[in-house]
Coordinates of C-alpha atoms in Angstrom, one line a residue:
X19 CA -21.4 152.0 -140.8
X20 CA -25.2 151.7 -140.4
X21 CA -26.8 154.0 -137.4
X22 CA -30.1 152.4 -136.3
X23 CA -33.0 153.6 -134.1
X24 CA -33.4 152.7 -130.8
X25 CA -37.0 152.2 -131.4
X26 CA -36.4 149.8 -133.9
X27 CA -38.9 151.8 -136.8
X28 CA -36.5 153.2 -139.1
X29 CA -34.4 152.1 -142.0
X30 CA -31.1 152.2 -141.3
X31 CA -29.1 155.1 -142.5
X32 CA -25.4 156.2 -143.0
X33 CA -24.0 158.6 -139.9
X34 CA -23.8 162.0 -142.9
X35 CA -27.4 161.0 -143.6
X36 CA -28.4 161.6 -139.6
X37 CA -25.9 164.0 -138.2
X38 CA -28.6 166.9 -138.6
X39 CA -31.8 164.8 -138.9
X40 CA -31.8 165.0 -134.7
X41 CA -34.3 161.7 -134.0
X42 CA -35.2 159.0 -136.0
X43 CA -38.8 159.0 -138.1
X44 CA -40.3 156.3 -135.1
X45 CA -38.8 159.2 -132.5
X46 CA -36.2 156.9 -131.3
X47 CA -32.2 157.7 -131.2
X48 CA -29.8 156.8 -133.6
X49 CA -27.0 154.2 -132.6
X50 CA -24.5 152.2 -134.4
X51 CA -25.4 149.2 -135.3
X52 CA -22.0 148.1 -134.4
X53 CA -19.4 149.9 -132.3
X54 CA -16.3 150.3 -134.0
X55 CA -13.1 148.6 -132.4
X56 CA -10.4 150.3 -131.0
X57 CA -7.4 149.5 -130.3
X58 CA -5.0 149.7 -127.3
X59 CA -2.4 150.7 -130.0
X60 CA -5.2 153.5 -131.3
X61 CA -5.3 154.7 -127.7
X62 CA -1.4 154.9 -127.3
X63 CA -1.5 157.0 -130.9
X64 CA -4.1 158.9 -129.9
X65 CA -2.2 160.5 -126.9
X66 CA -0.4 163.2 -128.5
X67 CA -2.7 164.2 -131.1
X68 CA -4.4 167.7 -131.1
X69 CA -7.7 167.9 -130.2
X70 CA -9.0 168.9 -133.8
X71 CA -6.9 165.5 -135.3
X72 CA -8.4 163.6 -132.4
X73 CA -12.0 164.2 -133.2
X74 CA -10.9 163.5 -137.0
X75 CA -9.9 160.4 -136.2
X76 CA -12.8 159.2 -133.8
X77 CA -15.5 160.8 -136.0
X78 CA -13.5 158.9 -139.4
X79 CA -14.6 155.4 -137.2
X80 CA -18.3 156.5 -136.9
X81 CA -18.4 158.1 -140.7
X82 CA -16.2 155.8 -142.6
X83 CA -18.0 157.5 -145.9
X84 CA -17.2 161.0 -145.2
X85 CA -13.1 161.0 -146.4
X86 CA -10.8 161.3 -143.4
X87 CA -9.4 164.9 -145.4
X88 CA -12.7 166.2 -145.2
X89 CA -13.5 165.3 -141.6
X90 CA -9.6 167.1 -140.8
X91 CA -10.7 170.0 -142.4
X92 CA -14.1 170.1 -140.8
X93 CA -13.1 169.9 -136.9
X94 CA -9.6 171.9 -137.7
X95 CA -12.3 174.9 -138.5
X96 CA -14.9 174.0 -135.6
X97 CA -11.8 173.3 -132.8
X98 CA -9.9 176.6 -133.6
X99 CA -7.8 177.6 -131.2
X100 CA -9.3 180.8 -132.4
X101 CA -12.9 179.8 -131.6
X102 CA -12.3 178.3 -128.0
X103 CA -10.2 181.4 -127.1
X104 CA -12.4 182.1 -124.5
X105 CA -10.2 181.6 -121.2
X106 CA -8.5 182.5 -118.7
X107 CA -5.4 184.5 -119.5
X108 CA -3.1 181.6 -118.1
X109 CA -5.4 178.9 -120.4
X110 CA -3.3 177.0 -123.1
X111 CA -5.9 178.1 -126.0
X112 CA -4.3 176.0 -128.6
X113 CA -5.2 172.7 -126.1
X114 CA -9.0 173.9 -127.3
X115 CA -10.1 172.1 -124.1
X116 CA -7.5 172.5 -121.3
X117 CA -6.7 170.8 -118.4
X118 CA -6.6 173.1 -115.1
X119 CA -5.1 171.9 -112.2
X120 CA -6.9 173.0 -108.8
X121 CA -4.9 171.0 -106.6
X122 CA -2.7 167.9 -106.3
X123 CA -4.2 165.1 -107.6
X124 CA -7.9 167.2 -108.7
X125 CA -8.1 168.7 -112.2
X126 CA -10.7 170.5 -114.6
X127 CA -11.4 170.1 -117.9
X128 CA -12.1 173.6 -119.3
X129 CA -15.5 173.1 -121.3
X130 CA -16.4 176.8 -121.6
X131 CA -13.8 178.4 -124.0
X132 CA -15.8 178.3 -126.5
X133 CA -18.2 180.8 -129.0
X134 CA -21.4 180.2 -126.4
X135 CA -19.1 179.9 -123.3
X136 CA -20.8 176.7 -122.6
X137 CA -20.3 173.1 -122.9
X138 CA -22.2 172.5 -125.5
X139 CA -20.0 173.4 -128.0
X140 CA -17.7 170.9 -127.6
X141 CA -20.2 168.5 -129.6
X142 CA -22.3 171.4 -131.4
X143 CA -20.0 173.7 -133.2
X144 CA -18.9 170.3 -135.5
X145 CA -22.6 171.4 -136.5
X146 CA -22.6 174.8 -137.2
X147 CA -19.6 174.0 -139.6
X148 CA -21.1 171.0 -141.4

């Protein structure tokens, strides 16, 4: 899969080629060229998974060149339990990003469990391991 600028300047370029270049050479943002197609049987499979096999499996669609072993092993190190054990006592830790129910029919998703006990690392610490 080719990523392209959104300013249209740059040469195309493979997603392990842009991951830390941040924007393109003509300052735009890299996009796929072509969003990968996923399947209502992909979602049903998807359910279950654990949050590090999850991201494995979306990133292997958007990085078809980095091998799906190496992706596993990189966000089974990044999505630690260990390294979003920031919660609450009654957090499920091993979820990486829980679900916290505040009342019938409104829940939370639990973004700040992690190393910087912010948001951010649920994209950024795939970076600080790659």
């Amino acid at each position: 899969m080719n990523y392209i600028s959104t300013r249209g300047g740059a040469a195309p370029a493979k997603f392990s080629g842009i991951l830390l270049e941040g924007l393109a050479s003509d300052g735009g943002l890299y996009v796929p060229e072509a969003w990968p197609q996923i399947s209502l049987h992909d979602l049903t499979a998807w359910k279950m998974l654990p949050y590090a096999e999850l991201a494995a499996t979306i990133l292997a669609k958007f990085a078809p060149e980095i091998p799906a072993h190496e992706l596993l092993k990189l966000t089974s190190a990044a999505y630690a339990p260990g390294v979003f054990g920031h919660a609450r006592a009654d957090s499920d830790t091993a979820k990486v990003f829980p679900v916290r129910k505040l009342e019938p029919g409104l829940f939370l998703l639990e973004l700040s469990n992690g190393p910087t006990l912010a948001f951010k690392d649920a994209a950024m610490q795939l970076l600080a391991i790659y």
